[in-house]
PDB file of C-alpha atoms in Angstrom:
ATOM      1  CA  GLN A   1      18.724 -15.919   2.184  1.00 71.00           C
ATOM      2  CA  LYS A   2      15.711 -14.059   0.818  1.00 79.00           C
ATOM      3  CA  GLU A   3      12.539 -13.993   2.901  1.00 87.00           C
ATOM      4  CA  VAL A   4      10.546 -15.279  -0.072  1.00 91.00           C
ATOM      5  CA  GLU A   5      11.975 -17.564  -2.749  1.00 92.00           C
ATOM      6  CA  GLN A   6      10.317 -18.076  -6.111  1.00 92.00           C
ATOM      7  CA  ASP A   7      11.646 -19.874  -9.170  1.00 84.00           C
ATOM      8  CA  PRO A   8      11.976 -17.217 -11.892  1.00 79.00           C
ATOM      9  CA  GLY A   9      11.278 -19.613 -14.753  1.00 82.00           C
ATOM     10  CA  PRO A  10      10.528 -19.121 -17.548  1.00 89.00           C
ATOM     11  CA  LEU A  11       8.005 -21.914 -17.448  1.00 94.00           C
ATOM     12  CA  SER A  12       6.618 -22.962 -20.830  1.00 96.00           C
ATOM     13  CA  VAL A  13       3.559 -25.237 -21.067  1.00 96.00           C
ATOM     14  CA  PRO A  14       1.143 -26.231 -23.832  1.00 97.00           C
ATOM     15  CA  GLU A  15      -2.408 -24.916 -23.831  1.00 97.00           C
ATOM     16  CA  GLY A  16      -4.659 -27.012 -21.591  1.00 97.00           C
ATOM     17  CA  ALA A  17      -1.886 -28.091 -19.222  1.00 97.00           C
ATOM     18  CA  ILE A  18      -2.077 -27.830 -15.435  1.00 97.00           C
ATOM     19  CA  VAL A  19       0.437 -25.304 -14.145  1.00 96.00           C
ATOM     20  CA  SER A  20       1.955 -25.336 -10.674  1.00 96.00           C
ATOM     21  CA  LEU A  21       3.667 -22.214  -9.354  1.00 97.00           C
ATOM     22  CA  ASN A  22       5.365 -22.208  -5.966  1.00 96.00           C
ATOM     23  CA  CYS A  23       6.970 -20.029  -3.324  1.00 96.00           C
ATOM     24  CA  THR A  24       8.798 -20.845  -0.130  1.00 96.00           C
ATOM     25  CA  TYR A  25       9.334 -18.430   2.716  1.00 94.00           C
ATOM     26  CA  SER A  26      11.277 -18.199   5.928  1.00 93.00           C
ATOM     27  CA  ASN A  27       9.319 -15.729   8.082  1.00 89.00           C
ATOM     28  CA  SER A  28       6.844 -17.600  10.297  1.00 88.00           C
ATOM     29  CA  ALA A  29       5.011 -14.302  11.010  1.00 86.00           C
ATOM     30  CA  PHE A  30       3.471 -14.340   7.532  1.00 89.00           C
ATOM     31  CA  GLN A  31      -0.253 -15.064   7.748  1.00 89.00           C
ATOM     32  CA  TYR A  32      -1.739 -13.542   4.600  1.00 89.00           C
ATOM     33  CA  PHE A  33      -0.785 -14.934   1.213  1.00 93.00           C
ATOM     34  CA  MET A  34      -1.531 -13.511  -2.197  1.00 93.00           C
ATOM     35  CA  TRP A  35      -0.895 -14.245  -5.822  1.00 96.00           C
ATOM     36  CA  TYR A  36      -0.644 -11.430  -8.329  1.00 95.00           C
ATOM     37  CA  ARG A  37      -0.536 -11.675 -12.105  1.00 96.00           C
ATOM     38  CA  GLN A  38       1.525  -9.123 -14.016  1.00 94.00           C
ATOM     39  CA  TYR A  39       1.308  -8.760 -17.761  1.00 94.00           C
ATOM     40  CA  SER A  40       4.245  -7.208 -19.553  1.00 88.00           C
ATOM     41  CA  ARG A  41       4.566  -3.467 -18.868  1.00 82.00           C
ATOM     42  CA  LYS A  42       1.515  -3.448 -16.572  1.00 87.00           C
ATOM     43  CA  GLY A  43       0.988  -3.264 -12.811  1.00 91.00           C
ATOM     44  CA  PRO A  44       0.348  -6.438 -10.790  1.00 94.00           C
ATOM     45  CA  GLU A  45      -3.284  -7.562 -10.579  1.00 93.00           C
ATOM     46  CA  LEU A  46      -4.564  -9.439  -7.517  1.00 92.00           C
ATOM     47  CA  LEU A  47      -5.560 -13.012  -8.410  1.00 94.00           C
ATOM     48  CA  MET A  48      -5.960 -14.910  -5.150  1.00 93.00           C
ATOM     49  CA  TYR A  49      -5.867 -14.092  -1.448  1.00 90.00           C
ATOM     50  CA  THR A  50      -5.765 -16.611   1.403  1.00 90.00           C
ATOM     51  CA  TYR A  51      -5.366 -16.413   5.140  1.00 86.00           C
ATOM     52  CA  SER A  52      -3.335 -19.034   7.002  1.00 81.00           C
ATOM     53  CA  SER A  53      -3.172 -22.655   5.842  1.00 85.00           C
ATOM     54  CA  GLY A  54      -5.615 -24.307   3.473  1.00 87.00           C
ATOM     55  CA  ASN A  55      -6.918 -24.227  -0.076  1.00 91.00           C
ATOM     56  CA  LYS A  56      -8.950 -21.660  -1.963  1.00 93.00           C
ATOM     57  CA  GLU A  57     -10.460 -22.147  -5.384  1.00 95.00           C
ATOM     58  CA  ASP A  58     -11.628 -19.529  -7.885  1.00 93.00           C
ATOM     59  CA  GLY A  59     -12.546 -20.819 -11.321  1.00 96.00           C
ATOM     60  CA  ARG A  60      -9.456 -22.348 -12.916  1.00 97.00           C
ATOM     61  CA  PHE A  61      -7.210 -21.112 -10.097  1.00 97.00           C
ATOM     62  CA  THR A  62      -6.470 -22.852  -6.785  1.00 97.00           C
ATOM     63  CA  ALA A  63      -4.243 -21.373  -4.099  1.00 96.00           C
ATOM     64  CA  GLN A  64      -2.749 -23.653  -1.488  1.00 96.00           C
ATOM     65  CA  VAL A  65      -0.919 -22.687   1.709  1.00 95.00           C
ATOM     66  CA  ASP A  66       1.067 -25.053   3.922  1.00 94.00           C
ATOM     67  CA  LYS A  67       2.316 -22.993   6.850  1.00 92.00           C
ATOM     68  CA  SER A  68       4.026 -25.971   8.498  1.00 92.00           C
ATOM     69  CA  SER A  69       6.294 -26.305   5.447  1.00 94.00           C
ATOM     70  CA  LYS A  70       6.337 -22.554   4.710  1.00 94.00           C
ATOM     71  CA  TYR A  71       5.251 -23.327   1.172  1.00 94.00           C
ATOM     72  CA  ILE A  72       2.524 -21.865  -1.021  1.00 96.00           C
ATOM     73  CA  SER A  73       1.302 -22.886  -4.452  1.00 96.00           C
ATOM     74  CA  LEU A  74      -0.910 -21.604  -7.228  1.00 97.00           C
ATOM     75  CA  PHE A  75      -2.434 -24.146  -9.604  1.00 97.00           C
ATOM     76  CA  ILE A  76      -3.892 -23.145 -12.960  1.00 97.00           C
ATOM     77  CA  ARG A  77      -6.103 -25.719 -14.668  1.00 97.00           C
ATOM     78  CA  ASP A  78      -6.774 -25.793 -18.397  1.00 97.00           C
ATOM     79  CA  SER A  79      -4.157 -23.117 -18.996  1.00 97.00           C
ATOM     80  CA  GLN A  80      -4.805 -20.623 -21.795  1.00 97.00           C
ATOM     81  CA  PRO A  81      -2.461 -18.420 -23.846  1.00 96.00           C
ATOM     82  CA  SER A  82      -4.034 -15.451 -22.016  1.00 96.00           C
ATOM     83  CA  ASP A  83      -2.531 -16.843 -18.797  1.00 97.00           C
ATOM     84  CA  SER A  84       0.929 -16.004 -20.161  1.00 97.00           C
ATOM     85  CA  ALA A  85       2.288 -13.494 -17.641  1.00 96.00           C
ATOM     86  CA  THR A  86       4.549 -13.208 -14.630  1.00 95.00           C
ATOM     87  CA  TYR A  87       3.052 -14.549 -11.403  1.00 97.00           C
ATOM     88  CA  LEU A  88       4.164 -12.982  -8.150  1.00 95.00           C
ATOM     89  CA  CYS A  89       3.548 -14.422  -4.717  1.00 95.00           C
ATOM     90  CA  ALA A  90       3.209 -11.937  -1.853  1.00 93.00           C
ATOM     91  CA  MET A  91       2.923 -12.301   1.891  1.00 90.00           C
ATOM     92  CA  GLU A  92       2.118 -10.190   4.895  1.00 85.00           C
ATOM     93  CA  GLY A  93       1.933 -10.812   8.602  1.00 75.00           C
ATOM     94  CA  THR A  94       1.200  -9.115  11.876  1.00 65.00           C
ATOM     95  CA  GLY A  95       4.344  -7.461  13.063  1.00 55.00           C
ATOM     96  CA  THR A  96       5.945  -7.198   9.636  1.00 52.00           C
ATOM     97  CA  ALA A  97       5.274  -3.479   9.461  1.00 54.00           C
ATOM     98  CA  SER A  98       2.209  -3.983   7.273  1.00 53.00           C
ATOM     99  CA  LYS A  99       4.003  -4.199   3.978  1.00 74.00           C
ATOM    100  CA  LEU A 100       3.875  -6.958   1.416  1.00 84.00           C
ATOM    101  CA  THR A 101       6.971  -9.052   0.765  1.00 88.00           C
ATOM    102  CA  PHE A 102       7.078 -10.294  -2.790  1.00 90.00           C
ATOM    103  CA  GLY A 103       8.733 -13.151  -4.571  1.00 92.00           C
ATOM    104  CA  THR A 104      10.692 -12.220  -7.671  1.00 90.00           C
ATOM    105  CA  GLY A 105       7.987 -13.703  -9.913  1.00 93.00           C
ATOM    106  CA  THR A 106       7.737 -16.694 -12.249  1.00 94.00           C
ATOM    107  CA  ARG A 107       7.324 -16.000 -15.936  1.00 94.00           C
ATOM    108  CA  LEU A 108       4.755 -18.340 -17.516  1.00 96.00           C
ATOM    109  CA  GLN A 109       4.330 -18.903 -21.242  1.00 96.00           C
ATOM    110  CA  VAL A 110       1.338 -20.939 -22.448  1.00 96.00           C
ATOM    111  CA  THR A 111       1.807 -22.048 -26.042  1.00 95.00           C
ATOM    112  CA  LEU A 112      -0.804 -23.051 -28.628  1.00 90.00           C
TER     113      LEU A 112
ATOM    114  CA  GLU B   1     -14.897   2.227  -9.988  1.00 65.00           C
ATOM    115  CA  ALA B   2     -11.644   3.806 -11.113  1.00 81.00           C
ATOM    116  CA  GLY B   3      -8.465   2.000 -10.161  1.00 92.00           C
ATOM    117  CA  VAL B   4      -5.165   3.370  -8.973  1.00 96.00           C
ATOM    118  CA  THR B   5      -3.771   5.889 -11.444  1.00 96.00           C
ATOM    119  CA  GLN B   6      -0.175   6.990 -11.891  1.00 97.00           C
ATOM    120  CA  SER B   7       1.522   9.719 -13.862  1.00 97.00           C
ATOM    121  CA  PRO B   8       3.535  10.087 -15.930  1.00 97.00           C
ATOM    122  CA  THR B   9       3.587   6.690 -17.657  1.00 96.00           C
ATOM    123  CA  HIS B  10       7.173   7.194 -18.780  1.00 96.00           C
ATOM    124  CA  LEU B  11       9.925   9.509 -17.590  1.00 97.00           C
ATOM    125  CA  ILE B  12      13.437  10.018 -18.920  1.00 98.00           C
ATOM    126  CA  LYS B  13      16.007  11.812 -16.784  1.00 97.00           C
ATOM    127  CA  THR B  14      19.754  12.171 -16.679  1.00 97.00           C
ATOM    128  CA  ARG B  15      21.996  11.241 -13.796  1.00 97.00           C
ATOM    129  CA  GLY B  16      21.879  13.795 -10.979  1.00 97.00           C
ATOM    130  CA  GLN B  17      18.454  15.146 -11.887  1.00 98.00           C
ATOM    131  CA  GLN B  18      15.323  14.973  -9.762  1.00 98.00           C
ATOM    132  CA  ALA B  19      12.114  13.092 -10.569  1.00 98.00           C
ATOM    133  CA  THR B  20       8.571  13.408  -9.237  1.00 98.00           C
ATOM    134  CA  LEU B  21       6.078  10.592  -9.668  1.00 98.00           C
ATOM    135  CA  ARG B  22       2.391  10.871  -8.815  1.00 98.00           C
ATOM    136  CA  CYS B  23      -0.282   8.439  -7.652  1.00 98.00           C
ATOM    137  CA  SER B  24      -4.027   8.652  -7.054  1.00 98.00           C
ATOM    138  CA  PRO B  25      -5.463   5.815  -4.954  1.00 97.00           C
ATOM    139  CA  ILE B  26      -8.781   4.064  -5.379  1.00 95.00           C
ATOM    140  CA  SER B  27     -11.589   6.221  -4.010  1.00 94.00           C
ATOM    141  CA  GLY B  28     -12.014   5.511  -0.306  1.00 92.00           C
ATOM    142  CA  HIS B  29      -8.525   4.125   0.209  1.00 93.00           C
ATOM    143  CA  THR B  30      -6.375   5.971   2.714  1.00 93.00           C
ATOM    144  CA  SER B  31      -3.077   4.090   2.397  1.00 93.00           C
ATOM    145  CA  VAL B  32      -0.627   4.446  -0.470  1.00 95.00           C
ATOM    146  CA  TYR B  33       2.432   2.257  -1.005  1.00 94.00           C
ATOM    147  CA  TRP B  34       5.351   2.784  -3.353  1.00 96.00           C
ATOM    148  CA  TYR B  35       7.434  -0.048  -4.800  1.00 95.00           C
ATOM    149  CA  GLN B  36      10.409  -0.210  -7.133  1.00 95.00           C
ATOM    150  CA  GLN B  37      10.529  -3.021  -9.666  1.00 93.00           C
ATOM    151  CA  ALA B  38      13.941  -3.238 -11.271  1.00 90.00           C
ATOM    152  CA  LEU B  39      14.819  -5.913 -13.817  1.00 82.00           C
ATOM    153  CA  GLY B  40      15.504  -9.223 -12.122  1.00 73.00           C
ATOM    154  CA  LEU B  41      15.012  -7.884  -8.591  1.00 76.00           C
ATOM    155  CA  GLY B  42      11.277  -8.201  -8.033  1.00 81.00           C
ATOM    156  CA  LEU B  43       9.226  -5.618  -6.152  1.00 88.00           C
ATOM    157  CA  GLN B  44      11.110  -3.739  -3.476  1.00 90.00           C
ATOM    158  CA  PHE B  45       9.058  -1.827  -0.904  1.00 90.00           C
ATOM    159  CA  LEU B  46       9.878   1.886  -0.786  1.00 94.00           C
ATOM    160  CA  LEU B  47       7.350   3.842   1.281  1.00 94.00           C
ATOM    161  CA  TRP B  48       3.962   3.553   2.942  1.00 92.00           C
ATOM    162  CA  TYR B  49       1.725   6.543   3.661  1.00 94.00           C
ATOM    163  CA  ASP B  50      -1.537   6.532   5.543  1.00 91.00           C
ATOM    164  CA  GLU B  51      -3.711   9.489   6.500  1.00 92.00           C
ATOM    165  CA  GLY B  52      -1.008  11.879   5.397  1.00 93.00           C
ATOM    166  CA  GLU B  53       1.789  10.360   7.448  1.00 93.00           C
ATOM    167  CA  GLU B  54       4.733   8.154   6.550  1.00 93.00           C
ATOM    168  CA  ARG B  55       4.125   4.822   8.306  1.00 90.00           C
ATOM    169  CA  ASN B  56       7.131   2.877   7.150  1.00 89.00           C
ATOM    170  CA  ARG B  57       9.926   2.923   4.629  1.00 90.00           C
ATOM    171  CA  GLY B  58      11.986   0.238   3.002  1.00 89.00           C
ATOM    172  CA  ASN B  59      15.732  -0.058   2.751  1.00 89.00           C
ATOM    173  CA  PHE B  60      16.309   2.902   0.415  1.00 93.00           C
ATOM    174  CA  PRO B  61      18.485   5.996   0.863  1.00 95.00           C
ATOM    175  CA  PRO B  62      16.979   9.308   2.048  1.00 95.00           C
ATOM    176  CA  ARG B  63      17.094  10.749  -1.474  1.00 96.00           C
ATOM    177  CA  PHE B  64      13.904   8.739  -1.994  1.00 97.00           C
ATOM    178  CA  SER B  65      11.106  10.637  -0.284  1.00 96.00           C
ATOM    179  CA  GLY B  66       7.453  11.390  -0.699  1.00 96.00           C
ATOM    180  CA  ARG B  67       4.325  12.766   0.755  1.00 97.00           C
ATOM    181  CA  GLN B  68       0.600  12.183   0.888  1.00 97.00           C
ATOM    182  CA  PHE B  69      -1.892  14.956   0.355  1.00 97.00           C
ATOM    183  CA  PRO B  70      -5.230  15.556   2.158  1.00 96.00           C
ATOM    184  CA  ASN B  71      -7.072  13.902  -0.763  1.00 95.00           C
ATOM    185  CA  TYR B  72      -4.851  10.795  -0.197  1.00 97.00           C
ATOM    186  CA  SER B  73      -2.981  11.163  -3.475  1.00 97.00           C
ATOM    187  CA  SER B  74       0.765  10.833  -3.167  1.00 98.00           C
ATOM    188  CA  GLU B  75       4.049  11.929  -4.683  1.00 98.00           C
ATOM    189  CA  LEU B  76       7.330  10.068  -4.800  1.00 98.00           C
ATOM    190  CA  ASN B  77      10.412  12.248  -5.157  1.00 98.00           C
ATOM    191  CA  GLU B  78      13.830  10.994  -6.132  1.00 97.00           C
ATOM    192  CA  ASN B  79      16.798  13.324  -5.883  1.00 96.00           C
ATOM    193  CA  ALA B  80      20.271  12.948  -7.355  1.00 97.00           C
ATOM    194  CA  LEU B  81      19.168  10.211  -9.722  1.00 97.00           C
ATOM    195  CA  GLU B  82      21.559   7.348 -10.406  1.00 97.00           C
ATOM    196  CA  LEU B  83      21.631   4.976 -13.360  1.00 96.00           C
ATOM    197  CA  GLU B  84      20.472   2.083 -11.174  1.00 95.00           C
ATOM    198  CA  ASP B  85      17.285   3.998 -10.310  1.00 96.00           C
ATOM    199  CA  SER B  86      15.971   3.012 -13.735  1.00 96.00           C
ATOM    200  CA  ALA B  87      12.960   0.839 -12.970  1.00 96.00           C
ATOM    201  CA  LEU B  88       9.193   0.556 -12.980  1.00 95.00           C
ATOM    202  CA  TYR B  89       7.778   2.431  -9.993  1.00 97.00           C
ATOM    203  CA  LEU B  90       4.491   1.032  -8.787  1.00 96.00           C
ATOM    204  CA  CYS B  91       1.939   2.604  -6.505  1.00 97.00           C
ATOM    205  CA  ALA B  92      -0.640   0.560  -4.622  1.00 95.00           C
ATOM    206  CA  SER B  93      -3.494   1.484  -2.315  1.00 94.00           C
ATOM    207  CA  ASN B  94      -5.795  -0.026   0.281  1.00 91.00           C
ATOM    208  CA  ASN B  95      -7.529   0.797   3.501  1.00 84.00           C
ATOM    209  CA  TYR B  96      -5.395   0.592   6.611  1.00 72.00           C
ATOM    210  CA  SER B  97      -7.038  -2.621   7.833  1.00 74.00           C
ATOM    211  CA  GLN B  98      -6.780  -4.467   4.508  1.00 76.00           C
ATOM    212  CA  GLU B  99      -3.985  -6.893   3.766  1.00 74.00           C
ATOM    213  CA  THR B 100      -4.380  -6.918  -0.020  1.00 83.00           C
ATOM    214  CA  GLN B 101      -3.070  -4.023  -2.081  1.00 88.00           C
ATOM    215  CA  TYR B 102      -4.279  -2.793  -5.454  1.00 92.00           C
ATOM    216  CA  PHE B 103      -1.721  -1.617  -7.943  1.00 94.00           C
ATOM    217  CA  GLY B 104      -1.581   1.085 -10.562  1.00 96.00           C
ATOM    218  CA  PRO B 105       0.022   0.628 -13.991  1.00 95.00           C
ATOM    219  CA  GLY B 106       3.341   2.110 -12.911  1.00 96.00           C
ATOM    220  CA  THR B 107       5.720   4.821 -14.065  1.00 97.00           C
ATOM    221  CA  ARG B 108       8.698   3.637 -16.057  1.00 96.00           C
ATOM    222  CA  LEU B 109      11.735   5.750 -15.178  1.00 97.00           C
ATOM    223  CA  LEU B 110      14.836   5.685 -17.337  1.00 97.00           C
ATOM    224  CA  VAL B 111      17.971   7.395 -16.050  1.00 97.00           C
ATOM    225  CA  LEU B 112      20.608   8.094 -18.686  1.00 96.00           C
TER     226      LEU B 112
END
């Protein structure tokens, strides 16, 4: 079993839809949770960063962490064609040798 | 502020050859991380350097090595290249105490 599981998609939604992207994990040491966006042939770009459980909102993006269920989500409201990319979840925790563990990424396509 | 830079952008090698990839971190960052992103496998952690020393390495054979220079830039060296080494190699940087990492655009390596 992988430490971090993420549905690879592809996920196709119409413009304006609410998108929900999710990751589950098995390592209870993870405390820091991130979402990166990666456009084709580019490096990942940090979107959201949260510590421990709770919600964090930034514009159209909301990150949610439920440590009791080992489940994190990224919601995108009013999705735009420019949101079309691969979204990677990443996690890090004290005692995990200070490296990020990534999900495999979910490819999102927002259509006109 | 300039981001993480990597060179070259593309590299073509044949099996058995050696490759050298370079990374310059964001100004002020002391840690450099290397990741391999092969098709369908997500980001796999390779190496972490901080203040000129190797802090941790992922589950890769010894033919993957690197170093960090006094100006915090870094090199990744791959010896005896194999076909399955074809991937996007990403460099990221941060300060030692930060959890988030900031990525460069990557070097795309093709081994023929």
